[in-house]
XYZ file of C-alpha atoms in Angstrom:
639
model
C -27.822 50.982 -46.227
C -27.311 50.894 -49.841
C -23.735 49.888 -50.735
C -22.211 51.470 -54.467
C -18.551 50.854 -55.841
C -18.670 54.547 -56.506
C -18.748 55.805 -53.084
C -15.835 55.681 -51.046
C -17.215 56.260 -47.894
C -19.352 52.568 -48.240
C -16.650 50.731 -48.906
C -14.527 52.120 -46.689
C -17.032 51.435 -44.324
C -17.336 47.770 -45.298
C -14.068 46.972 -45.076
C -13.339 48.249 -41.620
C -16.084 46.265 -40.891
C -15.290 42.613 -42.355
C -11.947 43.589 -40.684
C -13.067 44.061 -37.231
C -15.561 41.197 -38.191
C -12.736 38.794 -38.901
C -10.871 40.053 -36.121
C -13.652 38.833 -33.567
C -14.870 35.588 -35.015
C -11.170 34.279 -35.401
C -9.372 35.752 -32.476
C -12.661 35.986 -29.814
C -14.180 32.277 -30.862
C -13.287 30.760 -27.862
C -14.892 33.558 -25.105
C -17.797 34.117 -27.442
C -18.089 30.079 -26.943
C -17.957 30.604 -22.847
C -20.555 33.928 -22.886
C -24.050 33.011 -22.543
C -25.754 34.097 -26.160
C -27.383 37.744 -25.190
C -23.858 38.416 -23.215
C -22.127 37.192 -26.881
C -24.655 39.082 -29.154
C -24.752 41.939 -27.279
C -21.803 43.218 -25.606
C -24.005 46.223 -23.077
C -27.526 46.493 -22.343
C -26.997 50.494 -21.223
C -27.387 52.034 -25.155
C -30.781 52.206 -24.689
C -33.733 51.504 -26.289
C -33.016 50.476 -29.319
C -30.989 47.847 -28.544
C -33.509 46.115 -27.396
C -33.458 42.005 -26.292
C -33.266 39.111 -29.614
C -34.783 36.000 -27.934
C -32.727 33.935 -27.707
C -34.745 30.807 -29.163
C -34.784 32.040 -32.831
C -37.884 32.449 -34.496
C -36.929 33.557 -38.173
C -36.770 31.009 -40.881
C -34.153 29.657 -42.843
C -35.968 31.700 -45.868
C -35.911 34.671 -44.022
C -32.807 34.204 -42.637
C -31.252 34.466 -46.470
C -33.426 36.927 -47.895
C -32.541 39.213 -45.435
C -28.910 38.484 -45.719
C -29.614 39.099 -49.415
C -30.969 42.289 -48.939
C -28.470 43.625 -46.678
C -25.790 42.916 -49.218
C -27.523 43.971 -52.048
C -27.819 40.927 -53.450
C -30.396 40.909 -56.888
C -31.022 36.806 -56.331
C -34.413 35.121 -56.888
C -35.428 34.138 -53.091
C -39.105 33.944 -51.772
C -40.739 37.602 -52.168
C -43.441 36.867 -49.714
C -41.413 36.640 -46.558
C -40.632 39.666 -44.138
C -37.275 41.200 -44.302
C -35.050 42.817 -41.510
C -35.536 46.067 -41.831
C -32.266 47.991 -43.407
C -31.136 50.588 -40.515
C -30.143 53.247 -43.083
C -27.915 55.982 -41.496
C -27.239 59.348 -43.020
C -24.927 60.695 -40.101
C -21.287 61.162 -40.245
C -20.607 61.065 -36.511
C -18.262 58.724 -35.462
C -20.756 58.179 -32.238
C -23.507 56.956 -35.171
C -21.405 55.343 -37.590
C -20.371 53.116 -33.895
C -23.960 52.291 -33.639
C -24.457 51.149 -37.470
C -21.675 49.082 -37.192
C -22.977 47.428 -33.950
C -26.309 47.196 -35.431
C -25.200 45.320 -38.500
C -23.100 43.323 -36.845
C -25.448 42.227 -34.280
C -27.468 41.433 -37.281
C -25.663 39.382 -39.082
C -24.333 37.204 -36.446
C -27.804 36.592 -35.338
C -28.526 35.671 -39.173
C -25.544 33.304 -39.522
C -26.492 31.232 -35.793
C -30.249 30.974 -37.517
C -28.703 29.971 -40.753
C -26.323 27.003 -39.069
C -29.663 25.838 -36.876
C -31.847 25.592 -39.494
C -29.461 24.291 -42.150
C -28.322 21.380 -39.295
C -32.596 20.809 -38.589
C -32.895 21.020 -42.320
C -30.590 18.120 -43.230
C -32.029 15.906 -39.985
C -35.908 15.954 -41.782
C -34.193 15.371 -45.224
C -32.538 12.290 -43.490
C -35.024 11.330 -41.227
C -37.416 11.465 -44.882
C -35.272 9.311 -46.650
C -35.166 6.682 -43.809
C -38.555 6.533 -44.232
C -38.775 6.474 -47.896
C -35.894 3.722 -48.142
C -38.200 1.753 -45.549
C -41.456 1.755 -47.663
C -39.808 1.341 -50.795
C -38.346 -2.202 -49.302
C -41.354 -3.317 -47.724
C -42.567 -5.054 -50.628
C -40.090 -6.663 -52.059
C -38.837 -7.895 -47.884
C -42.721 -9.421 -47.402
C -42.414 -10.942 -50.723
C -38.913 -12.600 -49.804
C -40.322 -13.708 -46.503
C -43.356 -15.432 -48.169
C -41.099 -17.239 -50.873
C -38.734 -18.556 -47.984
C -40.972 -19.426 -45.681
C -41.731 -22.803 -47.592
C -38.070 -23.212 -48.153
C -36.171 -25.872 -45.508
C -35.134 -23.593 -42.410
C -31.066 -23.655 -42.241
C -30.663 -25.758 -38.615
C -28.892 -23.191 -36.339
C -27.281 -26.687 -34.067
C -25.159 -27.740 -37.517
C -22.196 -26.174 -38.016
C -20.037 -25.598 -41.652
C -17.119 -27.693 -39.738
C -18.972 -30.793 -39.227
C -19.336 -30.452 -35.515
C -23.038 -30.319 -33.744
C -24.195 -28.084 -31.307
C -25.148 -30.073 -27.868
C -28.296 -32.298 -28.595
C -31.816 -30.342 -27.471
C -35.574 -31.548 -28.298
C -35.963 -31.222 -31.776
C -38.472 -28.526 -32.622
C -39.840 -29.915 -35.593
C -43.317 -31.902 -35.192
C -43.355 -35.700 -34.660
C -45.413 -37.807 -36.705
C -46.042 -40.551 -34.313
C -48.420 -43.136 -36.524
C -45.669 -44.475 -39.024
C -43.049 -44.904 -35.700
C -46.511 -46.526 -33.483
C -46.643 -48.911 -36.899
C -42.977 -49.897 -37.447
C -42.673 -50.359 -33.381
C -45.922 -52.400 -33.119
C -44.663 -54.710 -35.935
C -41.252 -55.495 -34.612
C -43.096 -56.174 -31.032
C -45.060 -58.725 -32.950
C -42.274 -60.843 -33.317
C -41.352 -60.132 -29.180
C -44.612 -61.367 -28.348
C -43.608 -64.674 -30.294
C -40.372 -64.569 -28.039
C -42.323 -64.589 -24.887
C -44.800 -67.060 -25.961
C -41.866 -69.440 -26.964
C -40.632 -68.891 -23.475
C -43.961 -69.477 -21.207
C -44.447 -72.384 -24.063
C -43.206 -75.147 -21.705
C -45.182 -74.342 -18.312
C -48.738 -75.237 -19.259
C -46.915 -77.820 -22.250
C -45.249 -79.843 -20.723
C -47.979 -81.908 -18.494
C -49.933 -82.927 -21.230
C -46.834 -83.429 -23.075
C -46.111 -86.313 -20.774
C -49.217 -88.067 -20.987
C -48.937 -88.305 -25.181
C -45.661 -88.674 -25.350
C -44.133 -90.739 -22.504
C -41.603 -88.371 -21.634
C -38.828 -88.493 -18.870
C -38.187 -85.975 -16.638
C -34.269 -85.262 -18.135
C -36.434 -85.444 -21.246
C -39.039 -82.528 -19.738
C -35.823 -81.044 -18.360
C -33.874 -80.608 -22.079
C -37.451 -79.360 -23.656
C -37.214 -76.201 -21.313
C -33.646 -75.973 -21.080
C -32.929 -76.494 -25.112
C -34.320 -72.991 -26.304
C -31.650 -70.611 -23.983
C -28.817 -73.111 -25.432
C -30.166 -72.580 -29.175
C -30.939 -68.856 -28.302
C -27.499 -68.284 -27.703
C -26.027 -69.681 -30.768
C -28.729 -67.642 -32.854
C -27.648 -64.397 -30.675
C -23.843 -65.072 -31.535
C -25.364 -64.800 -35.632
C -27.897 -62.434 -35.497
C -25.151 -59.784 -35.734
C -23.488 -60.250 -38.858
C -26.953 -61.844 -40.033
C -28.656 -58.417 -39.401
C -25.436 -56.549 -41.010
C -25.278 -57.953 -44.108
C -29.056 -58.404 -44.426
C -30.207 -55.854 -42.856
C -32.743 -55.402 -40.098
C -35.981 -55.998 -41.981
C -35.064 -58.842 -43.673
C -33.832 -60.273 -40.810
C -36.558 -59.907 -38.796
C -39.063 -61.077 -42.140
C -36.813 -64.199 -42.278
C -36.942 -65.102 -38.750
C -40.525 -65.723 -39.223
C -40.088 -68.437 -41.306
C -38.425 -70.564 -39.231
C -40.269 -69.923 -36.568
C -42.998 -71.430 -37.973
C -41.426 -74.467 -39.119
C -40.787 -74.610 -35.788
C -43.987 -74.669 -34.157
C -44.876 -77.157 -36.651
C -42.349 -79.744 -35.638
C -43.648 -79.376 -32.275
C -47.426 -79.396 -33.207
C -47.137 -82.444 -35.073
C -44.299 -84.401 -33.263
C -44.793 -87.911 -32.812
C -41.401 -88.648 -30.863
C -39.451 -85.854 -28.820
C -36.580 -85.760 -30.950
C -39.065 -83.602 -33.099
C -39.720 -81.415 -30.136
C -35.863 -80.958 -29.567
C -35.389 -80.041 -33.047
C -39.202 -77.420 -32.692
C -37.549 -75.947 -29.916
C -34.164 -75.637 -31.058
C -35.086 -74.142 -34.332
C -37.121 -71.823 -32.454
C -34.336 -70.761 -29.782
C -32.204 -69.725 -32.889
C -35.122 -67.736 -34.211
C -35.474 -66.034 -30.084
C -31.574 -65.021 -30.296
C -32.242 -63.508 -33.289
C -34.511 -61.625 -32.668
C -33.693 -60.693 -29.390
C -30.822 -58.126 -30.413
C -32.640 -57.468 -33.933
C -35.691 -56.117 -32.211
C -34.044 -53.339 -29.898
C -31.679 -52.267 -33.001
C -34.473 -51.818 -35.172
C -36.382 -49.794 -32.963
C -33.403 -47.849 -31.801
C -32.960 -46.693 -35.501
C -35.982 -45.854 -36.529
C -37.769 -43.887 -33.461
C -37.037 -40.833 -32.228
C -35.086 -39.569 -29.616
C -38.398 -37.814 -27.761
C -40.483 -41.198 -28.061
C -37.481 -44.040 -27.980
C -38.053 -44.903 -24.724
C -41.490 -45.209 -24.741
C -41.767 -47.039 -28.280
C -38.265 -48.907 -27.428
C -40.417 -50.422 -24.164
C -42.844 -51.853 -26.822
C -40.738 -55.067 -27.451
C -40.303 -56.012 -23.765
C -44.392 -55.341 -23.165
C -45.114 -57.119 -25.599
C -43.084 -60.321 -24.627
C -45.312 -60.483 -21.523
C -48.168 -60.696 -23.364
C -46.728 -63.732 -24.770
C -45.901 -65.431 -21.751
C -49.318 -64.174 -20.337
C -50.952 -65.965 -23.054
C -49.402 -69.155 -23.277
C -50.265 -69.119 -19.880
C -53.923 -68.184 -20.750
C -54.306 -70.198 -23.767
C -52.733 -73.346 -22.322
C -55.570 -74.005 -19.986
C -57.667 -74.561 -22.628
C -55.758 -76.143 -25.169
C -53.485 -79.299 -25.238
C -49.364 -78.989 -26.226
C -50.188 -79.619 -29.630
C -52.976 -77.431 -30.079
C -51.059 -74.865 -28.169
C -48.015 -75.019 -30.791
C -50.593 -74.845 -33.554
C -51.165 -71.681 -31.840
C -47.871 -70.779 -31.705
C -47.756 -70.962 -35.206
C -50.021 -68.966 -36.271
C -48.223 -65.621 -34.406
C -45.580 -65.400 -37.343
C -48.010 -64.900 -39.722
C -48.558 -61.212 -38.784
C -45.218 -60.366 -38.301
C -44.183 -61.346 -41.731
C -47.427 -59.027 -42.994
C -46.341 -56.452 -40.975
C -42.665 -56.243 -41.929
C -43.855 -55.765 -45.353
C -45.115 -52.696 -44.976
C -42.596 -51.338 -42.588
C -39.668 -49.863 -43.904
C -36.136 -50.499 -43.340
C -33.919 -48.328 -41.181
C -32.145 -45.502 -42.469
C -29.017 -45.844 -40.775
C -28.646 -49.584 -42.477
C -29.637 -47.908 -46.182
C -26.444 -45.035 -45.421
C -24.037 -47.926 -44.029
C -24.553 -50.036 -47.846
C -23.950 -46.138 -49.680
C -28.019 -46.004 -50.149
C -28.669 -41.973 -49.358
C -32.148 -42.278 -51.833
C -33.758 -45.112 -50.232
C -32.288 -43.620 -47.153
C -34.281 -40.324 -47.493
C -37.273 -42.089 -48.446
C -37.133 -44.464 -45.478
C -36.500 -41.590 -43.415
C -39.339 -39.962 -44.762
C -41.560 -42.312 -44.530
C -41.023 -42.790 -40.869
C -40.999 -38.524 -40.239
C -43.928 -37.682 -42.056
C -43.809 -36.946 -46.185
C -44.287 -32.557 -44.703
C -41.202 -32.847 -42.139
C -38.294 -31.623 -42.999
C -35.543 -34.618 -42.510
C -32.480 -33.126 -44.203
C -30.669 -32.066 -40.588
C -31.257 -35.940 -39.468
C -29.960 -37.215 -42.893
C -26.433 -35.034 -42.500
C -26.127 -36.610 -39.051
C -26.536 -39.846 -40.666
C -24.060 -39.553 -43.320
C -21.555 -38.234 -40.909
C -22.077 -40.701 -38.583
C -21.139 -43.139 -41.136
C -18.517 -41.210 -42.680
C -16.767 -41.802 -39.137
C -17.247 -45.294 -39.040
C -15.849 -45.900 -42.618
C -12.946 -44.702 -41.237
C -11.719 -47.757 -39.702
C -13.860 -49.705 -42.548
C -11.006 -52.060 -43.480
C -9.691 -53.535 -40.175
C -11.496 -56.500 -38.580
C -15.063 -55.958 -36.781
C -14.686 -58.220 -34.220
C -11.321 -56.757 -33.038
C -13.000 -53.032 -32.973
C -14.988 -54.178 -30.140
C -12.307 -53.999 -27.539
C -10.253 -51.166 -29.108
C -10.172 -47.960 -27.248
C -12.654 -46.033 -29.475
C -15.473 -49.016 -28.839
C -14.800 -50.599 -25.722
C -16.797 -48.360 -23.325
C -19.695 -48.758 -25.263
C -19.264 -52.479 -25.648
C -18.521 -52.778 -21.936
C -21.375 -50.891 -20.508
C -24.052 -52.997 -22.954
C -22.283 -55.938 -21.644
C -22.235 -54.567 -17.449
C -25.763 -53.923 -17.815
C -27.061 -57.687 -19.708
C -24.426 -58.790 -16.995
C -26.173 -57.427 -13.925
C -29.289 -58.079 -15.864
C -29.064 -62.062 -15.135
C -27.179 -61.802 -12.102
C -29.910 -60.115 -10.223
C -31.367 -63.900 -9.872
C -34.635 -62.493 -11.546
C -34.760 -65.980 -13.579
C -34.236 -67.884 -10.485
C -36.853 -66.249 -8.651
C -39.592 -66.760 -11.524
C -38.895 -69.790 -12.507
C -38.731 -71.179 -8.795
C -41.147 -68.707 -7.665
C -43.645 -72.129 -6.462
C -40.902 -73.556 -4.126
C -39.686 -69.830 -3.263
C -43.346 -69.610 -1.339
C -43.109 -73.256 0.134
C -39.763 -72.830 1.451
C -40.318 -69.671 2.640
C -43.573 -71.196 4.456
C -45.775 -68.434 2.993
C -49.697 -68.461 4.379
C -50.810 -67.887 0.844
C -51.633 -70.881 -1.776
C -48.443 -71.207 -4.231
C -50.433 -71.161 -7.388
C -52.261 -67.566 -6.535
C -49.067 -66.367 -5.699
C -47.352 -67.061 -8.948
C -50.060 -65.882 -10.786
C -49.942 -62.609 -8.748
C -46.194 -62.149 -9.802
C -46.542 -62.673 -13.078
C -49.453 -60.123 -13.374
C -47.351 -57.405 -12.106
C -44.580 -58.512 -14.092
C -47.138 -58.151 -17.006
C -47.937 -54.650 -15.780
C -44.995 -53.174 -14.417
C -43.684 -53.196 -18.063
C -45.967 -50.728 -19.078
C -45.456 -48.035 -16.316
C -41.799 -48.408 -17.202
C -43.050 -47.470 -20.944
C -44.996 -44.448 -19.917
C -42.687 -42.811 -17.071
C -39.126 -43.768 -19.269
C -38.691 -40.434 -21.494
C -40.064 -38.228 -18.842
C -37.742 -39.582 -15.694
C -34.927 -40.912 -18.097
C -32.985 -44.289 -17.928
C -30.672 -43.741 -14.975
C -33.330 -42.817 -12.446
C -35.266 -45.950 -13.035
C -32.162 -47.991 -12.944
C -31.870 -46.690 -9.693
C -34.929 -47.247 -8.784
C -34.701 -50.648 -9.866
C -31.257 -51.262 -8.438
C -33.058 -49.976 -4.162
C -36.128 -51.461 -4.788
C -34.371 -55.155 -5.725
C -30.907 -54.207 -2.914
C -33.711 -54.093 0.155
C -36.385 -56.669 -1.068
C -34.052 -59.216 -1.066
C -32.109 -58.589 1.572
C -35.489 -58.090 3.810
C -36.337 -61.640 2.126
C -33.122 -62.956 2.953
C -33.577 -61.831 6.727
C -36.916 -62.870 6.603
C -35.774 -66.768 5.324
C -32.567 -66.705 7.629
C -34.973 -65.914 11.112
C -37.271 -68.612 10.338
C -34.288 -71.340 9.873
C -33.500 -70.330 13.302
C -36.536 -71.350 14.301
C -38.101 -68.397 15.243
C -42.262 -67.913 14.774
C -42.541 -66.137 11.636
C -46.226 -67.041 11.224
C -47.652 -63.759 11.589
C -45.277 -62.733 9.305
C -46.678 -64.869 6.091
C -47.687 -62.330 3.756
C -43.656 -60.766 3.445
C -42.337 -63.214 0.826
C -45.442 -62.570 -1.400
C -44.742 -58.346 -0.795
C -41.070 -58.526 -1.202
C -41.490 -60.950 -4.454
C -44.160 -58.787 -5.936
C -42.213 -54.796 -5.282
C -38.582 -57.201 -6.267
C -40.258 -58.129 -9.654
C -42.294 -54.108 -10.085
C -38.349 -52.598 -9.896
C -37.022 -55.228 -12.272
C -39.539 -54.940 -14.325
C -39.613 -51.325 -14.724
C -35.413 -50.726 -14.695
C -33.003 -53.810 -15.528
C -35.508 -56.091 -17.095
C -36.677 -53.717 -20.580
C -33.628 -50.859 -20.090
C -30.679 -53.132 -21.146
C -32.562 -54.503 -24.209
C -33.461 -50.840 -25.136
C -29.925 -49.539 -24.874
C -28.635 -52.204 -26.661
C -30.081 -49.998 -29.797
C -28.414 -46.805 -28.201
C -25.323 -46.849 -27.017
C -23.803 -49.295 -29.414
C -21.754 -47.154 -31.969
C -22.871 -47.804 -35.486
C -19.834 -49.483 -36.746
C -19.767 -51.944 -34.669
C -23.683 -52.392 -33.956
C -24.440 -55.967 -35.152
C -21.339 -57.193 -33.841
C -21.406 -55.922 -30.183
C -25.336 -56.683 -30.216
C -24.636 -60.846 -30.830
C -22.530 -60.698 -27.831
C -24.378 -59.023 -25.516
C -26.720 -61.210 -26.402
C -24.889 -64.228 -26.197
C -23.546 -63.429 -23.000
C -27.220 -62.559 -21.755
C -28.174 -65.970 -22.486
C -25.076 -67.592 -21.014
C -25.691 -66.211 -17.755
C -29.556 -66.917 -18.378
C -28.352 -70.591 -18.479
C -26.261 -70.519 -16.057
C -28.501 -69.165 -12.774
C -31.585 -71.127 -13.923
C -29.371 -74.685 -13.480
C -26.955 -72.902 -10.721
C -29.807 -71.943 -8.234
C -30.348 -75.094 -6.617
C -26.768 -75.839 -6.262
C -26.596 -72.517 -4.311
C -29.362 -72.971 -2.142
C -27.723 -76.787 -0.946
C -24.656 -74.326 -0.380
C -25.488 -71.229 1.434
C -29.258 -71.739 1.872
C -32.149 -69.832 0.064
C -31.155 -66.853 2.741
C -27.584 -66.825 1.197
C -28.939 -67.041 -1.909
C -30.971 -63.880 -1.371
C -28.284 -62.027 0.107
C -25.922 -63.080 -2.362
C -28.491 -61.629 -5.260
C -28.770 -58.370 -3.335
C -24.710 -58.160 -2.806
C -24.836 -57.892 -6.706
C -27.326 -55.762 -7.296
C -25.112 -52.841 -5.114
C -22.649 -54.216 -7.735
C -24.528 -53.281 -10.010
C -25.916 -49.972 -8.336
C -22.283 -48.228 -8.618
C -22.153 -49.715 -12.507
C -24.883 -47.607 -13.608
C -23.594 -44.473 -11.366
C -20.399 -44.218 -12.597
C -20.501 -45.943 -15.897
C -23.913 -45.791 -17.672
C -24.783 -42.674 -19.654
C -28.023 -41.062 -19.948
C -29.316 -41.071 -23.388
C -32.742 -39.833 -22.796
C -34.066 -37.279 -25.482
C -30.691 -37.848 -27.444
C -30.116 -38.663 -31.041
C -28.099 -41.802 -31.621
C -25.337 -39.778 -33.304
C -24.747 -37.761 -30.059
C -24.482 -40.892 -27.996
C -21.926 -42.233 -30.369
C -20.100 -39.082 -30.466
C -20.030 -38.973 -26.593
C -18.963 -42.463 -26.015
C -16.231 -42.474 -28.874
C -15.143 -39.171 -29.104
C -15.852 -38.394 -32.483
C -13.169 -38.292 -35.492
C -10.569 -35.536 -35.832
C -10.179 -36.627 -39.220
C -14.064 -36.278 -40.583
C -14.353 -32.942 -38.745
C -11.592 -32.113 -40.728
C -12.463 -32.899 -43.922
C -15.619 -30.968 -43.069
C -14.708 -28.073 -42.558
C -12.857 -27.539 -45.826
C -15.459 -29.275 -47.983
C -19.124 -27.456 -46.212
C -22.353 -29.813 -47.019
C -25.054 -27.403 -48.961
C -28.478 -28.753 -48.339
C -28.221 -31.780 -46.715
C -25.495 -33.703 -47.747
């Protein structure tokens, strides 16, 4: 149809038609919505022919669709020449019957033309999309692989530290650990242990050819053993501040010193009084070093390998006894202190070399030496800046309370359960009789009428002693410090009290004969459970569960105490046994060892695997105050 302004009949025709047109897409929109689309493009299927079936899955292009729509209205537009066109129905009659059908024709035409139109315009704008996407995606590719490869060297932001101070619950550290520098700085301080234990078994093999140089009596013998605890406690009681205000290397170099001045005195004495003052100068130097060993290690290992490296110290100490033992059958008491003082030599090489502890560098306001200790001890490619933000807020806790009086900290409500369970556990440590039953371990056998030589039986003990330490050192970080403290606590509760039985049946003169090898089994599985639990695990959470503030402090008198009650059982025990017989004095061992059972289930933590900022935190609380702060003022890269 060709539509002209200049004839009437056209445009009369048009505008009945956009009328009608209007009509049914306003006023009809919602049934047209409801009839299926042949019903709604078609209204009857009986005009024949020619009105034949549009598929209903449209199959013209959106090119098409406008160039016919073009064409139809007469459009003179520039649109693609080379695509088909509806054909124009072009009507020449003036019947109303076939102006009906040209009006149902075009309008069948051009609603099918606008439902193309609105597809492919809607599909249109989807690939334009859908191109873009894709476009946007390449176009950042580079510059995203390029970012990754420049951050990837960066320091990785720790996803446990929080902008308000506060850490996430503690987990195994992910980054690598770089084992030699912590196997070095552990080996060195258990160096000075061994000395410990050699000053300790000094006296066995000592003092007989001690009395055949120097005339001496047996009070005289007695004093020589008994002196070092005594002068071990007084040196425990200093170490504290000592290792405070000198710090932990130092200490530990300085201790050396005497030490061998020490073993001097003894090696050339030519009266006793120069073996009292040996081995009181060396007792001071074995207090010392008893609480400056553990704290040391606890602060410079970590958390996945404390146990094991913490364990060092204690091994180590049986060596010494082991070979004073082993050396003293070849060599006289002066040779043997010779000996003796030759061990510190090593130690004070060693020290040199090792650095000292972080956590003593942050307490004296020392962050550079701090980070290069730390560094030193991580490995110069590990990444230590999480460890060093624990640090400083550790300490930014403790110098909270910096200006009131150490001492009186200990038993304030912040420190005392930590101070408390370090002293429970030295406590139940001593009372277990484990001193007693070594040191009397010869007339143990013969009052217990064991079948087996004395001597053989001693030596027997103190070999498992010897080895028991080290099966403690590699089972501790995988089973954790509560279950062998349990162990230990069953395996020493039924020992002695099948030892006590055992002792009590044959004073009722009953035949026990048959029965002779039980002392020697219960001695030997009583020592294997101290030796693997309550003997090393007080020592090594002496380093952990102490809160930094009040370390040195709390260390000298756990130590002190230790000692005390070492004293006290060693020149208690036979008083005891003229009391309530070496049966009551069995049973009365065991009675505190289930003492001590419930103390570690209700009271001690477990720290395995745990920094020694989260065992602080746990046992103190933490400070309100610091958290605060904190969180207004965030730390940016470390501190």
């Amino acid at each position: 149809m060709s539509f002209n302004k200049n004839n009437p009949n056209a445009v009369g025709k048009i505008m009945g038609y956009l009328k009608q047109l209007s009509t049914e897409m306003g006023g009809n929109e919602q049934s047209r919505r409801v009839q299926p689309d042949e019903e709604r493009l078609y209204r009857s299927t009986t005009r024949g022919a020619k009105y034949a079936r549009v598929p209903s899955r449209p199959s013209l292009s959106a090119s098409t669709t406008c160039t016919s729509l073009a064409t139809s209205c007469g459009s003179q537009g520039n649109l693609a020449p080379n695509y088909e066109t509806i054909p124009e129905i072009v009507s020449t009659e003036s019947s109303s019957e076939d102006e009906q059908d040209s009006f149902e024709n075009t309008r069948r035409h051009f609603q099918q033309l606008r439902q193309i139109s609105l597809g492919n315009e809607f599909k249109y704008k989807m690939e334009m999309e859908i191109k873009s996407a894709k476009e946007e995606n390449i176009r950042n590719s580079v510059p995203f692989v390029k970012q990754l490869s420049t951050e990837s060297s960066k320091a990785k932001p720790d996803p446990n530290f929080s902008i308000n101070g506060d850490a996430q619950p503690y987990g195994p550290t992910t980054q690598r650990l770089f084992l030699w520098t912590q196997i070095f700085a552990a080996f060195a301080v258990s160096m000075g242990s061994m000395i410990v234990g050699f000053t300790s078994g000094y006296t066995s093999p000592a003092l007989l050819s001690m009395n055949e140089t120097l005339s001496i009596t047996k009070d005289e013998g007695s004093w020589i053993g008994g002196l070092m605890p005594l002068a071990a406690l007084v040196g425990g009681i200093a170490g504290g501040p000592l290792i405070e205000f000198a710090g932990r290397k130092l200490t530990i170099m300085c201790i050396s010193i005497p030490f061998f001045i020490g073993w001097m005195l003894i090696a050339n004495a030519a009266k006793v009084a120069m073996v009292f003052a040996g081995r009181a100068l060396c007792g001071v130097c074995v207090g010392i070093g008893s609480l400056a060993f553990p704290v040391y290690v606890g602060e410079t290992i970590q958390p996945e390998v404390r146990g094991a490296l913490g364990l060092l110290p204690t091994a180590f100490g049986n060596i010494g006894i082991l070979l004073a033992f082993f050396v003293g059958n070849f060599l006289n008491w002066s040779n043997l202190a010779f000996f003796g003082a030759a061990l510190p030599v090593p130690v004070f090489l060693l020290m040199i070399i090792a650095p000292e502890t972080p956590r003593w560098y942050i307490s004296k306001g020392r962050a550079d030496d701090a980070r290069k200790s730390l560094q030193w001890l991580r490995g110069k490619n590990v990444d230590t800046e999480k460890e060093m933000r624990d640090l400083m807020r550790s300490q930014a806790e403790a110098d909270l309370t910096k200006g009131s009086n150490t001492f009186a900290q200990l038993f304030s409500k912040k420190y005392l359960p930590a101070v408390l369970i370090s002293l429970g556990l030295m406590l139940f440590q001593q009372l277990s009789g484990i001193n007693a039953v070594i040191f009397y371990s010869s007339e143990l056998f013969l009052m217990a009428g064991s079948t087996l030589d004395k001597d053989m039986c001693s030596i027997i003990i103190g070999v498992v002693n010897f080895v028991s330490t080290f099966i403690a050192t590699a089972i501790i970080d995988r089973l954790g410090r509560k279950i062998l403290l349990y162990v230990s606590s069953v395996s020493m509760i039924t020992t002695l009290t099948i030892l006590g039985s055992y002792l009590y049946i044959r004073d009722m003169k009953v035949d026990v004969s048959s029965y002779g090898w039980l002392p020697l089994a219960c001695l030997m599985i009583y020592v294997l459970g101290f030796s693997i639990g309550f003997g090393p695990i007080p020592w090594l959470m002496l380093g952990e569960i102490l809160p930094s503030r009040i370390r040195g402090t709390a260390a000298s008198l756990a130590t002190g105490l230790n000692f005390t009650c070492t004293f006290i059982i060693t020149t208690s025990f036979h008083k005891i046994v003229q009391w309530i017989n070496m049966s009551g004095a069995m049973w009365l061992y065991s009675a505190v060892c289930i003492i001590g059972l419930l103390f570690v289930i209700f009271f001690v933590p477990e720290t395995k695997g745990k920094s020694l900022e989260e065992i602080e935190k746990k046992l103190t609380g933490g400070s309100r105050r610091v958290r605060s702060h904190s969180s207004s003022k965030p730390v940016v890269n470390g501190c």
